[in-house]
Coordinates of N, CA and C in Angstrom, one line a residue:
M304 N 0.8 -1.2 0.0 CA 0.0 0.0 0.0 C 0.9 1.3 0.0
L305 N 1.9 1.3 0.9 CA 2.8 2.4 0.9 C 3.5 2.6 -0.4
R306 N 3.9 1.5 -1.0 CA 4.6 1.6 -2.3 C 3.7 2.2 -3.4
S307 N 2.4 1.8 -3.4 CA 1.5 2.3 -4.4 C 1.3 3.8 -4.2
I308 N 1.2 4.2 -2.9 CA 1.1 5.7 -2.7 C 2.3 6.4 -3.1
F309 N 3.5 5.9 -2.8 CA 4.7 6.5 -3.3 C 4.8 6.7 -4.8
L310 N 4.4 5.6 -5.5 CA 4.5 5.7 -6.9 C 3.5 6.7 -7.5
F311 N 2.3 6.8 -6.9 CA 1.3 7.8 -7.3 C 1.9 9.2 -7.1
F312 N 2.4 9.5 -5.9 CA 2.9 10.8 -5.7 C 4.1 11.1 -6.5
S313 N 5.0 10.1 -6.8 CA 6.1 10.4 -7.7 C 5.6 10.9 -9.0
F314 N 4.6 10.2 -9.6 CA 4.0 10.6 -10.9 C 3.3 12.0 -10.7
F315 N 2.6 12.2 -9.6 CA 1.9 13.4 -9.4 C 2.8 14.6 -9.4
V316 N 4.0 14.5 -8.7 CA 4.9 15.6 -8.6 C 5.5 15.9 -10.0
T317 N 5.8 14.8 -10.8 CA 6.3 15.0 -12.2 C 5.2 15.7 -13.0
F318 N 4.0 15.3 -12.9 CA 2.9 15.9 -13.7 C 2.7 17.3 -13.3
I319 N 2.7 17.6 -12.1 CA 2.6 19.0 -11.6 C 3.7 19.9 -12.1
S320 N 4.9 19.3 -12.1 CA 6.1 20.1 -12.6 C 5.9 20.6 -14.0
F321 N 5.2 19.8 -14.8 CA 4.9 20.2 -16.2 C 3.9 21.4 -16.2
A322 N 2.9 21.3 -15.4 CA 1.8 22.2 -15.5 C 2.0 23.5 -14.7
Q323 N 2.3 24.6 -15.4 CA 2.6 25.8 -14.7 C 1.3 26.5 -14.2
T324 N 0.2 26.3 -14.8 CA -1.1 26.8 -14.3 C -2.1 25.7 -14.0
P325 N -1.8 25.0 -12.9 CA -2.6 23.8 -12.6 C -4.0 24.1 -12.3
F326 N -4.9 23.2 -12.6 CA -6.3 23.3 -12.3 C -6.5 23.1 -10.8
N327 N -7.3 24.0 -10.2 CA -7.6 23.9 -8.8 C -9.1 23.8 -8.6
P328 N -9.6 22.6 -8.3 CA -11.0 22.3 -8.3 C -11.8 23.1 -7.3
E329 N -11.0 23.6 -6.2 CA -11.7 24.4 -5.2 C -12.0 25.8 -5.6
T330 N -11.1 26.4 -6.5 CA -11.2 27.8 -6.9 C -11.7 28.0 -8.3
E331 N -11.7 26.9 -9.1 CA -12.0 27.0 -10.5 C -13.0 26.0 -10.9
S332 N -14.1 25.9 -10.1 CA -15.1 24.9 -10.3 C -15.9 25.3 -11.6
D333 N -15.8 26.5 -12.0 CA -16.5 26.9 -13.2 C -15.5 27.1 -14.4
F334 N -14.5 26.3 -14.4 CA -13.4 26.4 -15.4 C -13.9 25.8 -16.7
V335 N -13.6 26.5 -17.8 CA -13.9 26.0 -19.2 C -12.6 25.9 -20.0
K336 N -12.3 24.8 -20.5 CA -11.1 24.5 -21.2 C -11.0 25.2 -22.6
A337 N -9.9 25.6 -23.0 CA -9.7 26.2 -24.3 C -10.0 25.1 -25.4
T338 N -10.5 25.6 -26.5 CA -10.7 24.7 -27.7 C -10.2 25.4 -28.9
Y339 N -10.0 24.6 -29.9 CA -9.5 25.1 -31.2 C -10.7 25.4 -32.1
S340 N -10.7 26.6 -32.7 CA -11.9 27.1 -33.4 C -12.2 26.3 -34.7
K341 N -11.2 25.7 -35.3 CA -11.4 25.0 -36.6 C -11.9 23.6 -36.5
G342 N -12.1 23.1 -35.3 CA -12.6 21.7 -35.2 C -11.9 20.9 -34.2
N343 N -12.1 19.6 -34.3 CA -11.6 18.6 -33.3 C -10.0 18.6 -33.4
L344 N -9.4 19.0 -32.3 CA -7.9 19.2 -32.3 C -7.2 17.9 -32.6
I345 N -7.6 16.8 -32.0 CA -7.0 15.5 -32.2 C -7.0 15.1 -33.7
S346 N -8.2 15.2 -34.3 CA -8.3 14.9 -35.7 C -7.5 15.7 -36.6
I347 N -7.4 17.0 -36.3 CA -6.7 18.0 -37.1 C -5.2 17.7 -37.0
L348 N -4.7 17.5 -35.8 CA -3.3 17.2 -35.6 C -2.9 15.8 -36.1
G349 N -3.8 14.9 -36.1 CA -3.4 13.5 -36.4 C -3.6 13.2 -37.9
Q350 N -4.3 14.1 -38.7 CA -4.6 13.7 -40.0 C -3.4 13.5 -41.0
D351 N -2.3 14.2 -40.7 CA -1.2 14.2 -41.6 C 0.0 13.5 -40.9
L352 N -0.1 13.0 -39.7 CA 1.0 12.4 -39.0 C 1.2 10.9 -39.4
I353 N 2.4 10.6 -39.8 CA 2.8 9.2 -40.0 C 4.0 8.9 -39.2
Y354 N 4.2 7.7 -38.8 CA 5.4 7.3 -38.0 C 6.7 7.6 -38.8
P355 N 7.6 8.4 -38.3 CA 8.8 8.7 -39.1 C 9.5 7.3 -39.4
E356 N 10.0 7.2 -40.6 CA 10.6 5.9 -41.1 C 11.8 5.5 -40.2
N357 N 12.7 6.4 -40.0 CA 13.8 6.1 -39.2 C 13.5 5.7 -37.8
A358 N 12.5 6.4 -37.2 CA 12.1 6.1 -35.8 C 11.5 4.7 -35.7
A359 N 10.7 4.4 -36.7 CA 10.0 3.1 -36.7 C 11.1 2.0 -36.9
A360 N 12.0 2.2 -37.8 CA 13.1 1.2 -38.0 C 13.9 1.0 -36.8
N361 N 14.1 2.0 -36.0 CA 15.0 1.9 -34.8 C 14.2 1.5 -33.6
G362 N 12.9 1.3 -33.7 CA 12.1 0.9 -32.6 C 11.9 2.1 -31.6
T363 N 12.0 3.3 -32.0 CA 11.9 4.5 -31.1 C 10.4 4.8 -30.9
Q364 N 10.0 4.8 -29.6 CA 8.6 5.1 -29.3 C 8.6 5.7 -27.9
G365 N 7.4 6.4 -27.6 CA 7.2 7.1 -26.3 C 6.4 8.3 -26.5
D366 N 6.4 9.1 -25.5 CA 5.6 10.4 -25.5 C 6.5 11.6 -25.8
V367 N 6.0 12.4 -26.7 CA 6.6 13.7 -27.0 C 5.6 14.8 -26.4
I368 N 6.1 15.6 -25.5 CA 5.2 16.5 -24.7 C 5.6 17.9 -24.9
F369 N 4.6 18.7 -25.2 CA 4.8 20.2 -25.4 C 3.9 20.9 -24.4
M370 N 4.3 22.1 -24.0 CA 3.5 23.0 -23.2 C 3.1 24.1 -24.1
L371 N 1.8 24.3 -24.3 CA 1.2 25.4 -25.1 C 0.6 26.4 -24.2
K372 N 0.8 27.7 -24.5 CA 0.2 28.8 -23.8 C -0.8 29.5 -24.7
I373 N -2.0 29.5 -24.3 CA -3.1 30.2 -25.0 C -3.6 31.4 -24.2
D374 N -3.4 32.6 -24.7 CA -3.8 33.7 -23.9 C -5.3 34.0 -23.9
E375 N -5.6 35.0 -23.2 CA -7.1 35.3 -23.0 C -7.7 35.8 -24.3
S376 N -7.0 36.2 -25.3 CA -7.6 36.7 -26.5 C -7.7 35.5 -27.5
G377 N -7.3 34.3 -27.1 CA -7.4 33.2 -28.0 C -6.2 33.0 -28.9
K378 N -5.1 33.5 -28.6 CA -3.9 33.4 -29.4 C -2.9 32.4 -28.8
L379 N -2.3 31.5 -29.6 CA -1.3 30.6 -29.2 C 0.0 31.4 -29.1
T380 N 0.5 31.6 -27.9 CA 1.6 32.5 -27.7 C 2.9 31.8 -27.5
S381 N 2.9 30.5 -27.1 CA 4.2 29.8 -27.0 C 4.0 28.3 -27.1
I382 N 5.1 27.7 -27.6 CA 5.1 26.2 -27.8 C 6.5 25.8 -27.2
E383 N 6.5 25.1 -26.1 CA 7.7 24.7 -25.4 C 7.8 23.2 -25.3
A384 N 8.9 22.6 -25.8 CA 9.1 21.2 -25.6 C 9.4 20.9 -24.2
K385 N 8.6 19.9 -23.6 CA 8.9 19.5 -22.2 C 9.5 18.2 -22.1
E386 N 9.2 17.3 -23.0 CA 9.8 15.9 -23.0 C 9.8 15.4 -24.4
R387 N 10.9 14.7 -24.7 CA 11.0 14.1 -26.1 C 11.7 12.8 -26.0
V388 N 11.4 11.9 -26.9 CA 12.1 10.6 -26.9 C 13.1 10.6 -28.0
S389 N 12.9 11.5 -29.0 CA 13.9 11.6 -30.1 C 13.7 12.9 -30.8
D390 N 14.7 13.4 -31.5 CA 14.6 14.6 -32.2 C 13.6 14.5 -33.4
D391 N 13.7 13.3 -34.0 CA 12.8 13.1 -35.2 C 11.3 13.2 -34.8
L392 N 10.9 12.5 -33.7 CA 9.5 12.6 -33.3 C 9.2 14.0 -32.8
A393 N 10.0 14.6 -32.1 CA 9.7 16.0 -31.6 C 9.6 17.0 -32.7
K394 N 10.5 16.8 -33.7 CA 10.5 17.8 -34.9 C 9.1 17.6 -35.6
Q395 N 8.7 16.4 -35.9 CA 7.5 16.2 -36.6 C 6.3 16.7 -35.8
A396 N 6.3 16.5 -34.5 CA 5.1 16.9 -33.7 C 5.1 18.4 -33.6
R397 N 6.2 19.1 -33.5 CA 6.3 20.5 -33.4 C 5.8 21.2 -34.7
E398 N 6.2 20.6 -35.9 CA 5.8 21.1 -37.2 C 4.3 21.0 -37.3
T399 N 3.7 19.9 -36.8 CA 2.2 19.8 -36.8 C 1.5 20.8 -36.0
I400 N 2.1 21.1 -34.8 CA 1.5 22.2 -34.0 C 1.5 23.5 -34.7
E401 N 2.7 23.8 -35.4 CA 2.9 25.1 -36.0 C 2.0 25.3 -37.2
K402 N 1.3 24.2 -37.7 CA 0.4 24.3 -38.8 C -1.0 24.8 -38.3
L403 N -1.2 24.9 -37.0 CA -2.5 25.4 -36.5 C -2.6 26.9 -36.7
T404 N -3.3 27.3 -37.7 CA -3.3 28.7 -38.0 C -4.6 29.4 -37.5
G405 N -5.6 28.6 -37.1 CA -6.8 29.2 -36.6 C -6.7 29.8 -35.2
A406 N -7.7 30.5 -34.9 CA -7.8 31.1 -33.5 C -8.2 30.0 -32.5
W407 N -8.2 30.4 -31.3 CA -8.6 29.5 -30.2 C -9.7 30.2 -29.4
N408 N -10.6 29.3 -28.9 CA -11.5 29.8 -27.9 C -10.8 29.7 -26.5
P409 N -10.5 30.8 -25.9 CA -9.7 30.8 -24.7 C -10.3 30.1 -23.5
S410 N -9.5 29.8 -22.6 CA -10.0 29.3 -21.3 C -10.8 30.3 -20.6
K411 N -11.7 29.9 -19.8 CA -12.5 30.8 -19.0 C -12.7 30.3 -17.5
V412 N -12.6 31.2 -16.6 CA -12.9 30.9 -15.2 C -14.0 31.9 -14.8
H413 N -15.2 31.3 -14.4 CA -16.3 32.1 -14.0 C -16.8 33.0 -15.2
G414 N -16.6 32.5 -16.4 CA -17.0 33.3 -17.6 C -16.1 34.3 -18.1
K415 N -14.9 34.5 -17.4 CA -13.9 35.5 -17.8 C -12.8 34.8 -18.5
P416 N -12.4 35.2 -19.7 CA -11.3 34.7 -20.4 C -10.0 34.9 -19.6
V417 N -9.1 33.8 -19.6 CA -7.9 33.9 -18.9 C -6.7 33.2 -19.7
D418 N -5.5 33.6 -19.4 CA -4.3 33.0 -20.0 C -4.3 31.6 -19.4
R419 N -3.8 30.6 -20.2 CA -3.7 29.2 -19.6 C -2.6 28.4 -20.4
E420 N -1.9 27.6 -19.6 CA -0.9 26.7 -20.2 C -1.5 25.3 -20.2
Y421 N -1.2 24.5 -21.2 CA -1.7 23.1 -21.3 C -0.6 22.2 -21.8
L422 N -0.7 21.0 -21.5 CA 0.1 19.9 -22.0 C -0.5 19.4 -23.3
L423 N 0.3 19.2 -24.3 CA -0.2 18.5 -25.5 C 0.7 17.3 -25.7
V424 N 0.1 16.1 -25.8 CA 0.9 14.9 -25.8 C 0.8 14.2 -27.1
F425 N 1.9 13.8 -27.7 CA 2.0 13.0 -28.9 C 2.5 11.6 -28.5
S426 N 1.6 10.6 -28.5 CA 2.0 9.3 -28.0 C 2.4 8.4 -29.2
Y427 N 3.7 8.1 -29.4 CA 4.1 7.2 -30.4 C 4.3 5.8 -29.9
K428 N 3.6 4.8 -30.5 CA 3.7 3.5 -30.0 C 3.9 2.5 -31.2
I429 N 4.7 1.5 -31.0 CA 4.9 0.5 -32.0 C 4.4 -0.8 -31.4
F430 N 3.6 -1.5 -32.2 CA 3.0 -2.8 -31.8 C 3.6 -3.9 -32.7
Y431 N 4.4 -4.8 -32.0 CA 5.0 -5.9 -32.7 C 4.2 -7.1 -32.7
N432 N 3.8 -7.5 -33.9 CA 2.9 -8.8 -34.1 C 1.7 -8.7 -33.2
A433 N 1.1 -7.6 -33.0 CA 0.0 -7.5 -32.1 C -0.8 -6.2 -32.4
L434 N -2.0 -6.2 -31.9 CA -2.9 -5.0 -31.9 C -2.8 -4.3 -30.5
P435 N -3.2 -3.1 -30.5 CA -3.3 -2.4 -29.2 C -4.2 -3.2 -28.2
L436 N -3.8 -3.2 -27.0 CA -4.6 -3.9 -26.0 C -5.9 -3.2 -25.6
D437 N -7.0 -3.9 -25.5 CA -8.2 -3.3 -25.0 C -8.3 -3.5 -23.5
Y438 N -7.8 -2.5 -22.8 CA -7.7 -2.6 -21.3 C -9.1 -2.7 -20.7
H439 N -10.0 -1.9 -21.3 CA -11.4 -1.9 -20.7 C -12.0 -3.3 -20.8
A440 N -11.9 -4.0 -21.9 CA -12.4 -5.3 -22.1 C -11.8 -6.3 -21.2
M441 N -10.5 -6.2 -21.0 CA -9.8 -7.1 -20.1 C -10.2 -6.9 -18.7
A442 N -10.4 -5.7 -18.3 CA -10.8 -5.4 -16.9 C -12.3 -5.9 -16.7
K443 N -13.1 -5.7 -17.7 CA -14.5 -6.1 -17.6 C -14.6 -7.6 -17.4
K444 N -13.7 -8.4 -18.0 CA -13.7 -9.9 -17.9 C -13.4 -10.2 -16.4
F445 N -12.4 -9.5 -15.9 CA -12.1 -9.8 -14.5 C -13.2 -9.4 -13.5
E446 N -13.8 -8.2 -13.9 CA -15.0 -7.8 -13.0 C -16.1 -8.8 -13.0
D447 N -16.4 -9.3 -14.2 CA -17.5 -10.3 -14.3 C -17.2 -11.6 -13.5
K448 N -15.9 -11.9 -13.3 CA -15.5 -13.1 -12.5 C -15.3 -12.7 -11.1
G449 N -15.5 -11.5 -10.7 CA -15.3 -11.0 -9.3 C -13.9 -10.9 -8.9
K450 N -13.0 -10.7 -9.9 CA -11.6 -10.6 -9.6 C -11.2 -9.1 -9.7
L451 N -11.6 -8.3 -8.8 CA -11.4 -6.9 -8.8 C -10.0 -6.5 -8.7
E452 N -9.2 -7.3 -7.9 CA -7.8 -6.9 -7.8 C -7.1 -7.0 -9.1
K453 N -7.5 -8.0 -9.9 CA -6.8 -8.1 -11.3 C -7.3 -7.0 -12.2
A454 N -8.5 -6.5 -12.0 CA -9.0 -5.4 -12.8 C -8.2 -4.2 -12.5
V455 N -7.9 -4.0 -11.2 CA -7.0 -2.9 -10.8 C -5.6 -3.0 -11.4
R456 N -5.1 -4.2 -11.4 CA -3.8 -4.4 -12.0 C -3.8 -4.2 -13.5
T457 N -4.9 -4.5 -14.1 CA -5.0 -4.2 -15.6 C -4.9 -2.7 -15.8
Y458 N -5.5 -1.9 -15.0 CA -5.4 -0.5 -15.2 C -4.1 0.1 -14.7
D459 N -3.4 -0.7 -13.8 CA -2.0 -0.3 -13.5 C -1.2 -0.4 -14.8
D460 N -1.4 -1.4 -15.5 CA -0.6 -1.6 -16.8 C -1.0 -0.6 -17.8
A461 N -2.3 -0.3 -17.9 CA -2.8 0.7 -18.8 C -2.1 2.1 -18.5
I462 N -2.1 2.5 -17.3 CA -1.5 3.8 -16.9 C 0.0 3.8 -17.1
K463 N 0.6 2.7 -16.9 CA 2.1 2.6 -17.2 C 2.4 2.9 -18.6
N464 N 1.5 2.4 -19.5 CA 1.7 2.6 -21.0 C 1.1 3.8 -21.5
Y465 N 0.1 4.3 -20.8 CA -0.6 5.6 -21.3 C -0.9 6.5 -20.1
P466 N 0.2 7.1 -19.6 CA 0.1 7.8 -18.3 C -0.7 9.1 -18.3
F467 N -1.1 9.6 -19.5 CA -1.8 10.8 -19.6 C -3.3 10.6 -19.9
E468 N -3.8 9.4 -19.9 CA -5.2 9.1 -20.2 C -6.0 9.1 -19.0
P469 N -6.8 10.1 -18.8 CA -7.6 10.2 -17.5 C -8.6 9.1 -17.3
V470 N -9.1 8.5 -18.4 CA -10.2 7.5 -18.2 C -9.6 6.3 -17.5
Y471 N -8.3 6.0 -17.7 CA -7.7 4.8 -17.0 C -7.7 5.1 -15.5
F472 N -7.4 6.3 -15.1 CA -7.4 6.6 -13.6 C -8.9 6.6 -13.1
T473 N -9.8 7.0 -13.9 CA -11.2 7.0 -13.5 C -11.7 5.6 -13.2
M474 N -11.3 4.7 -14.2 CA -11.8 3.3 -14.0 C -11.0 2.6 -12.9
R475 N -9.8 2.9 -12.7 CA -9.1 2.2 -11.6 C -9.6 2.7 -10.3
A476 N -10.0 4.0 -10.2 CA -10.7 4.5 -9.0 C -12.0 3.7 -8.7
K477 N -12.7 3.4 -9.7 CA -14.0 2.7 -9.6 C -13.7 1.3 -8.9
F478 N -12.7 0.6 -9.3 CA -12.5 -0.7 -8.7 C -11.8 -0.6 -7.4
K479 N -11.0 0.4 -7.2 CA -10.4 0.6 -5.9 C -11.5 0.9 -4.8
K480 N -12.4 1.7 -5.2 CA -13.5 2.0 -4.3 C -14.3 0.8 -4.0
E481 N -14.6 -0.1 -4.9 CA -15.3 -1.3 -4.7 C -14.5 -2.3 -3.8
L482 N -13.2 -2.1 -3.8 CA -12.3 -3.0 -2.9 C -12.1 -2.3 -1.5
G483 N -12.7 -1.1 -1.3 CA -12.6 -0.5 -0.1 C -11.4 0.5 0.1
D484 N -10.6 0.7 -1.0 CA -9.5 1.6 -1.0 C -9.9 3.0 -1.3
E485 N -10.5 3.6 -0.3 CA -11.1 5.0 -0.5 C -10.0 6.0 -0.8
D486 N -8.9 5.9 -0.1 CA -7.8 6.9 -0.3 C -7.2 6.7 -1.8
G487 N -7.0 5.5 -2.2 CA -6.5 5.2 -3.5 C -7.4 5.7 -4.6
A488 N -8.7 5.5 -4.4 CA -9.7 5.9 -5.3 C -9.8 7.4 -5.4
K489 N -9.7 8.1 -4.3 CA -9.8 9.5 -4.3 C -8.6 10.1 -5.0
A490 N -7.4 9.5 -4.8 CA -6.2 10.0 -5.5 C -6.3 9.9 -7.0
D491 N -6.8 8.7 -7.4 CA -7.0 8.5 -8.9 C -8.1 9.4 -9.5
E492 N -9.1 9.7 -8.7 CA -10.2 10.6 -9.2 C -9.6 12.0 -9.4
L493 N -8.8 12.4 -8.4 CA -8.2 13.7 -8.5 C -7.2 13.8 -9.7
M494 N -6.4 12.8 -9.9 CA -5.5 12.8 -11.1 C -6.3 12.9 -12.4
A495 N -7.4 12.1 -12.5 CA -8.2 12.1 -13.7 C -8.8 13.5 -13.9
E496 N -9.2 14.2 -12.9 CA -9.8 15.5 -13.0 C -8.7 16.5 -13.4
K497 N -7.6 16.4 -12.9 CA -6.5 17.3 -13.2 C -6.1 17.1 -14.7
M498 N -6.0 15.9 -15.1 CA -5.6 15.6 -16.5 C -6.7 16.1 -17.5
N499 N -7.9 16.0 -17.1 CA -9.0 16.5 -18.0 C -8.9 18.0 -18.2
M500 N -8.4 18.7 -17.2 CA -8.3 20.1 -17.3 C -7.0 20.6 -17.8
E501 N -5.9 19.8 -17.6 CA -4.6 20.3 -17.9 C -4.0 19.7 -19.2
V502 N -4.5 18.6 -19.7 CA -4.0 18.1 -20.9 C -4.9 18.5 -22.0
L503 N -4.4 19.2 -23.0 CA -5.2 19.7 -24.1 C -5.7 18.6 -25.0
A504 N -4.8 17.7 -25.3 CA -5.1 16.6 -26.2 C -4.0 15.6 -26.1
I505 N -4.4 14.3 -26.5 CA -3.4 13.2 -26.6 C -3.6 12.7 -28.0
V506 N -2.6 12.8 -28.8 CA -2.6 12.4 -30.2 C -1.8 11.1 -30.3
E507 N -2.4 10.0 -30.7 CA -1.8 8.7 -30.8 C -1.3 8.5 -32.3
I508 N 0.0 8.1 -32.4 CA 0.5 7.7 -33.7 C 1.1 6.3 -33.5
A509 N 0.4 5.3 -34.1 CA 0.7 3.9 -33.9 C 1.4 3.3 -35.2
Q510 N 2.3 2.4 -35.0 CA 2.9 1.6 -36.1 C 2.9 0.2 -35.7
S511 N 2.4 -0.6 -36.7 CA 2.4 -2.1 -36.5 C 3.5 -2.7 -37.3
Q512 N 4.3 -3.6 -36.6 CA 5.4 -4.2 -37.3 C 5.4 -5.7 -37.1
S513 N 5.8 -6.4 -38.1 CA 5.9 -7.9 -38.0 C 7.3 -8.2 -37.6
V514 N 7.4 -9.1 -36.7 CA 8.8 -9.6 -36.3 C 8.8 -11.1 -36.4
R515 N 9.7 -11.7 -37.1 CA 9.7 -13.1 -37.3 C 10.9 -13.7 -36.5

């Protein structure tokens, strides 16, 4: 139990160190997240992205993370690289962001436009002789069999592989609560809430490769 709490707070501190304007549910209950005026941001960013050939050949994968600042007028004022797994992946992701020429609908707190910084995550994954795992389906099978501890471990694996996906924290909280781990469930719910507010989008770029 102590180890799981330590791991959570280690990730929590890392996540907070990225977010310069973190969401505070106590003071910003009426917070409205910024949106891109030209449509669905994930679809727009992902439509031209392909896995860089050299990166795929070298087995390079992981998250490329940028911090974007959108001011109260709806202008994207800065793009800062926070984490990269390779120059090739970071270069492609940055070029995609720079193609966003439309205005933004700014963040609002209590109806007032405000400056805000967000994380934008590009998740590069290579699947060798396999398809992406359906963690929800796996956890549901364990739930149907009454094996809630295994359902929690399924979401442990999901979060390890996709650490910025709030839905995995939400679902793990559900099973922790059913197991009586109220503190663990509350911590996961808080993390899911923070991610929903602080992560602008997660763009997934997948590559399937056959290995003989």
